[in-house]
Amino acid sequence: MKSFLQQYSIPKKVGIVSYGAYIPHQRITSAEIDLHQGKDPGSTAKSAHLISKAVPASDEDAATLACMSAGQALERASISSQDIQSLFIGSESHPYAVKPTGATVATALGLSQYISLADLEFACKAGTQGLQISAAYVQSGMQIASMAIGSDTAQAAPGDALEYSAAAGSAAYILGSKGILAELLATVSVATDTPDFWRLNGSEYPSHAGRFSGEPAYFAHITKSVTALLEMTQLTAKKIDYCVFHTPNMKFPTTVAKRLGFNLEQLQPSLLVQTVGNTYSAATLLALAQTLDSVEANKTILVASYGSGAGSDAFLFKTTPLLTKRRLHWSGLIKQQLSKTTNISYSEYMHNTSGGHA
Amino acid sequence: MKPADYWRQSKKWSSYLFKEGVVVQSTFQYVVPSAQEHYAPYSFLVLSVANETIEVMGVPGEKFQAGDRVRLVLRRTAVISTSEPISYGLKAEKI
Amino acid sequence: MMPENKKIHIVGSHITQFGELWDRSLEDLAYEATTQCITDADLQPKGIDAIFVANMTASQFETQAHLGALVSDFLPHHPPSTRVEAACASGGVAIVQACQALLSGLYETVLVVGVEKMTDGSADAATVLSAAAHQSAEYGSTFPGLYALLAQAHMQKYKTPRSALSMIAAKNHGHGISNKKAQFRRAITPEAVEKTMMVSEPLRVLDCSPISDGAAAVILSTTRSKMNNSIQIIGFGQGQDSLQLSKRKSLTSLQSTKDAAQNAYRMANQGPESIDVAEVHDCFSIAELLAMEDLGFCEPGKAAAAVLKEKTSVAKNSVAFPVINHSGGLKACGHPVGATGVKQVAYLYELLSSSTNYSTGLTHNVGGSGATAVVTIVQKVNSTKGTQQ
């Protein structure tokens, strides 16, 4: 395994040169969902620590959310939008089965028409897979800069447990080799055929295998990718400053962090699932963004996503002084976005997520 | 929106996306065209943006007054019809 | 100026019932208006040299285009016939086209028919009517929404009270009671207007004219006239402005109305003070308020005060103002879009013919949110004495 992992090297400097986040401001509380599922209002907040989740407006979708986070990333970037030579959008709710979300977003943003582009799907890890692909395009020397976006308006069947967490959000990352805010030091991915959660073509809502999505799925794959990353980098959890894990709920990331040797202080800056919910392809990227919004320079961050079906992308980043310097001038940090929310009713939530068909 | 119409409109998005402006006049529409029913009620606005005066829909449910500062964002503009591409366009949201 | 040697006489008219006419098709309505108008004029069909047909929505609602041919077919000799479309000003523009044809000398007697059948497609009427706006620049707007923006602007600039709009709606419904052809013949109070559902702030349901079916026709002639008391079109004007509101110079007045009125008054050698009775385009209550100012019946910002004192009503009419919308206007009489501009001329012809209270009338017909406007001035002239009655 040692020699195989050694091939995952990063010969050229590459890292995050800008990033943006967008979380819709409307919320439905888990207490409101409790009422509609015939449970005691407040019981799910107590048991699963899920207080609310972000709900898109009735005219928002994965494409429009992607524009918002990408727009913030471009506003903060020191590179020209014309230097972005590829765009990968990962989502479980791409508006079309055939016609790429990336094309709509690239056009709206006014990116160059000379662009490599395709949509990605790998459940909740499609966004981070895009991040890895973007990094590869840049560090190969093939492109100046590349953008990866995770964006979802996730759906869950009324009455299902997932109804409490399936949420909407988007995060965008620009990878480049100059003006790096967080350098990519190492990355590795794992994938196996594990049917823990799926949605067939034509189905409106996904199906899941209940508790099977725990140990054989989430925990197995994150453990595998993180163990490999630590092996590659010859590091231990104690030697890393922060960690970010995929957040389908509160319990899974806190449990896997502990198992891998991380403590809650290392995980805390990334947690927003309690009030925002699971934003699927955006989840790990938003958790990383919230971490980057607050940590100091020269700090290492281990990131491990999880996508059902199943797989995990692991990364090791190190922040630079440029991040803390640039951040001083930014508006719209995640903390600020989370401070302006509006609670809506269950019927408004159903209306907003019903898709607006003729 | 017909495919060719969508294509012509989409070329204009990038010149207006995220531009900021000021509301000249606004009305909150409760009765709306059938293609926009999913977004009702919404405002219809006359906006001053850059050196132009334009008319746009507001994001669903938001009320505006003359003088409000707004920003243009990309949103869906009509309900989905299987015979046409998804309609997107610029709408105003309060800053 | 109107040439000395040509006078445009109105020699016949017919207005059908306006309303939800489920048993009448577009063709039925056009046929009734055509044939009854010819009978009213005491003419033979072959006396009609040409026809102008006003209509906005037939190709969408009824999938019937080629209306010129359809109406020409009602007359055995198939006179040349042209469909005219200018949204809600279709009728007014058809009248202007007819007048121009007569003044050119090419024709001596022409028929103008305005017809609209809207209730068959009433589920999507709002969408079809929004075709009068700019499709891409005003996407997502509604007709009431555009007029609501004008109302907001006027209320902001002049502190025009909401009650003035309610008063206009109530007045016109009151007038409609006496009009047998009106769609609504029931009084409403201003308070009742303000309790109806909001359509687009600040306009409520009863601020808006209805969806209607109906037709109207007039026959205009330069050679024939009724003995004594000839009713003539002594002036007309057509004004234009940008299709979209955002390109207009003002949101508190319609320049197209001002231009049309100025041209009509100049041609007629009259001013707003000589108008006794006016049929104006009250597609929404605010539209009548704007018309009062744009037609010169009062200064900008002052219409509300006159309205609140009921100075334009039949009952409390003040000599300083004309009676406005004696027929009930679009609000109560109904607004079959293409028919309205023709109905206004027909109605004034019938009113001036039968009443001694009025001798000079004005019609005002607007297309869309004010991109087109037509004004005509109609006067009762004693043909033996050659002077105004």
PDB file of C-alpha atoms in Angstrom, chain A residues 249-347:
ATOM      1  CA  ASN A 249     -26.458  14.692  10.862  1.00  0.00           C
ATOM      2  CA  MET A 250     -24.647  15.661  14.072  1.00  0.00           C
ATOM      3  CA  LYS A 251     -23.948  12.152  15.336  1.00  0.00           C
ATOM      4  CA  PHE A 252     -21.932  10.711  12.426  1.00  0.00           C
ATOM      5  CA  PRO A 253     -19.210  13.422  12.148  1.00  0.00           C
ATOM      6  CA  THR A 254     -18.726  13.633  15.897  1.00  0.00           C
ATOM      7  CA  THR A 255     -18.462   9.829  16.173  1.00  0.00           C
ATOM      8  CA  VAL A 256     -16.044   9.365  13.257  1.00  0.00           C
ATOM      9  CA  ALA A 257     -13.890  12.245  14.479  1.00  0.00           C
ATOM     10  CA  LYS A 258     -13.523  10.585  17.863  1.00  0.00           C
ATOM     11  CA  ARG A 259     -12.791   7.198  16.342  1.00  0.00           C
ATOM     12  CA  LEU A 260     -10.031   8.675  14.165  1.00  0.00           C
ATOM     13  CA  GLY A 261      -8.415  10.372  17.168  1.00  0.00           C
ATOM     14  CA  PHE A 262      -9.744  13.934  16.711  1.00  0.00           C
ATOM     15  CA  ASN A 263     -11.414  15.924  19.519  1.00  0.00           C
ATOM     16  CA  LEU A 264     -14.453  18.166  19.414  1.00  0.00           C
ATOM     17  CA  GLU A 265     -12.366  21.371  19.412  1.00  0.00           C
ATOM     18  CA  GLN A 266     -10.771  20.270  16.122  1.00  0.00           C
ATOM     19  CA  LEU A 267     -14.195  19.587  14.581  1.00  0.00           C
ATOM     20  CA  GLN A 268     -16.211  22.467  16.023  1.00  0.00           C
ATOM     21  CA  PRO A 269     -15.418  25.275  13.542  1.00  0.00           C
ATOM     22  CA  SER A 270     -16.873  23.158  10.721  1.00  0.00           C
ATOM     23  CA  LEU A 271     -20.253  22.286  12.239  1.00  0.00           C
ATOM     24  CA  LEU A 272     -23.316  23.978  10.785  1.00  0.00           C
ATOM     25  CA  VAL A 273     -25.539  20.953  10.235  1.00  0.00           C
ATOM     26  CA  GLN A 274     -27.593  21.594  13.366  1.00  0.00           C
ATOM     27  CA  THR A 275     -29.285  24.668  11.923  1.00  0.00           C
ATOM     28  CA  VAL A 276     -28.603  24.323   8.199  1.00  0.00           C
ATOM     29  CA  GLY A 277     -29.161  20.585   7.724  1.00  0.00           C
ATOM     30  CA  ASN A 278     -27.391  18.282   5.273  1.00  0.00           C
ATOM     31  CA  THR A 279     -26.755  20.191   2.054  1.00  0.00           C
ATOM     32  CA  TYR A 280     -25.616  16.984   0.322  1.00  0.00           C
ATOM     33  CA  SER A 281     -23.021  17.810  -2.365  1.00  0.00           C
ATOM     34  CA  ALA A 282     -22.356  21.135  -0.679  1.00  0.00           C
ATOM     35  CA  ALA A 283     -22.150  19.784   2.881  1.00  0.00           C
ATOM     36  CA  THR A 284     -18.438  19.065   3.251  1.00  0.00           C
ATOM     37  CA  LEU A 285     -17.521  22.091   1.139  1.00  0.00           C
ATOM     38  CA  LEU A 286     -19.666  24.390   3.314  1.00  0.00           C
ATOM     39  CA  ALA A 287     -18.187  22.850   6.463  1.00  0.00           C
ATOM     40  CA  LEU A 288     -14.697  23.546   5.077  1.00  0.00           C
ATOM     41  CA  ALA A 289     -15.749  27.098   4.143  1.00  0.00           C
ATOM     42  CA  GLN A 290     -16.958  27.787   7.670  1.00  0.00           C
ATOM     43  CA  THR A 291     -13.615  26.517   8.969  1.00  0.00           C
ATOM     44  CA  LEU A 292     -11.661  28.696   6.530  1.00  0.00           C
ATOM     45  CA  ASP A 293     -13.821  31.667   7.608  1.00  0.00           C
ATOM     46  CA  SER A 294     -12.484  31.462  11.157  1.00  0.00           C
ATOM     47  CA  VAL A 295      -9.112  29.726  11.553  1.00  0.00           C
ATOM     48  CA  GLU A 296      -5.674  31.342  11.663  1.00  0.00           C
ATOM     49  CA  ALA A 297      -2.839  31.110   9.163  1.00  0.00           C
ATOM     50  CA  ASN A 298      -0.507  28.109   8.905  1.00  0.00           C
ATOM     51  CA  LYS A 299      -3.095  25.690  10.251  1.00  0.00           C
ATOM     52  CA  THR A 300      -3.656  22.246   8.795  1.00  0.00           C
ATOM     53  CA  ILE A 301      -7.164  21.035   8.016  1.00  0.00           C
ATOM     54  CA  LEU A 302      -8.087  17.430   7.232  1.00  0.00           C
ATOM     55  CA  VAL A 303     -11.217  17.138   5.108  1.00  0.00           C
ATOM     56  CA  ALA A 304     -13.078  13.881   4.409  1.00  0.00           C
ATOM     57  CA  SER A 305     -16.351  13.780   2.508  1.00  0.00           C
ATOM     58  CA  TYR A 306     -18.688  10.845   2.100  1.00  0.00           C
ATOM     59  CA  GLY A 307     -20.901  10.026  -0.848  1.00  0.00           C
ATOM     60  CA  SER A 308     -23.408   7.189  -0.729  1.00  0.00           C
ATOM     61  CA  GLY A 309     -23.060   4.457  -3.293  1.00  0.00           C
ATOM     62  CA  ALA A 310     -20.236   4.771  -1.890  1.00  0.00           C
ATOM     63  CA  GLY A 311     -17.001   6.661  -1.529  1.00  0.00           C
ATOM     64  CA  SER A 312     -14.939   9.263   0.267  1.00  0.00           C
ATOM     65  CA  ASP A 313     -12.511  12.015  -0.766  1.00  0.00           C
ATOM     66  CA  ALA A 314      -9.883  13.015   1.777  1.00  0.00           C
ATOM     67  CA  PHE A 315      -7.713  16.151   1.624  1.00  0.00           C
ATOM     68  CA  LEU A 316      -5.077  17.841   3.734  1.00  0.00           C
ATOM     69  CA  PHE A 317      -4.951  21.635   3.422  1.00  0.00           C
ATOM     70  CA  LYS A 318      -2.726  24.217   5.089  1.00  0.00           C
ATOM     71  CA  THR A 319      -3.924  27.811   5.460  1.00  0.00           C
ATOM     72  CA  THR A 320      -1.665  30.710   4.504  1.00  0.00           C
ATOM     73  CA  PRO A 321      -1.243  34.255   5.880  1.00  0.00           C
ATOM     74  CA  LEU A 322      -2.926  35.480   2.685  1.00  0.00           C
ATOM     75  CA  LEU A 323      -6.194  33.917   3.883  1.00  0.00           C
ATOM     76  CA  THR A 324      -6.320  35.861   7.143  1.00  0.00           C
ATOM     77  CA  LYS A 325      -5.253  39.048   5.349  1.00  0.00           C
ATOM     78  CA  ARG A 326      -7.867  38.812   2.581  1.00  0.00           C
ATOM     79  CA  ARG A 327     -10.659  37.687   4.918  1.00  0.00           C
ATOM     80  CA  LEU A 328     -10.612  41.033   6.700  1.00  0.00           C
ATOM     81  CA  HIS A 329     -12.188  42.633   3.628  1.00  0.00           C
ATOM     82  CA  TRP A 330     -14.850  40.039   2.951  1.00  0.00           C
ATOM     83  CA  SER A 331     -18.581  40.355   3.585  1.00  0.00           C
ATOM     84  CA  GLY A 332     -21.069  37.490   3.570  1.00  0.00           C
ATOM     85  CA  LEU A 333     -19.074  35.062   5.733  1.00  0.00           C
ATOM     86  CA  ILE A 334     -21.132  32.017   6.701  1.00  0.00           C
ATOM     87  CA  LYS A 335     -21.594  33.330  10.237  1.00  0.00           C
ATOM     88  CA  GLN A 336     -23.203  36.495   8.799  1.00  0.00           C
ATOM     89  CA  GLN A 337     -25.443  34.505   6.443  1.00  0.00           C
ATOM     90  CA  LEU A 338     -26.581  32.330   9.359  1.00  0.00           C
ATOM     91  CA  SER A 339     -27.536  35.366  11.417  1.00  0.00           C
ATOM     92  CA  LYS A 340     -30.302  36.447   8.999  1.00  0.00           C
ATOM     93  CA  THR A 341     -32.800  33.589   8.801  1.00  0.00           C
ATOM     94  CA  THR A 342     -36.600  33.354   8.516  1.00  0.00           C
ATOM     95  CA  ASN A 343     -38.651  30.417   9.804  1.00  0.00           C
ATOM     96  CA  ILE A 344     -41.352  29.154   7.441  1.00  0.00           C
ATOM     97  CA  SER A 345     -44.310  26.819   7.824  1.00  0.00           C
ATOM     98  CA  TYR A 346     -44.526  23.209   6.630  1.00  0.00           C
ATOM     99  CA  SER A 347     -46.901  24.168   3.792  1.00  0.00           C
TER     100      SER A 347
END
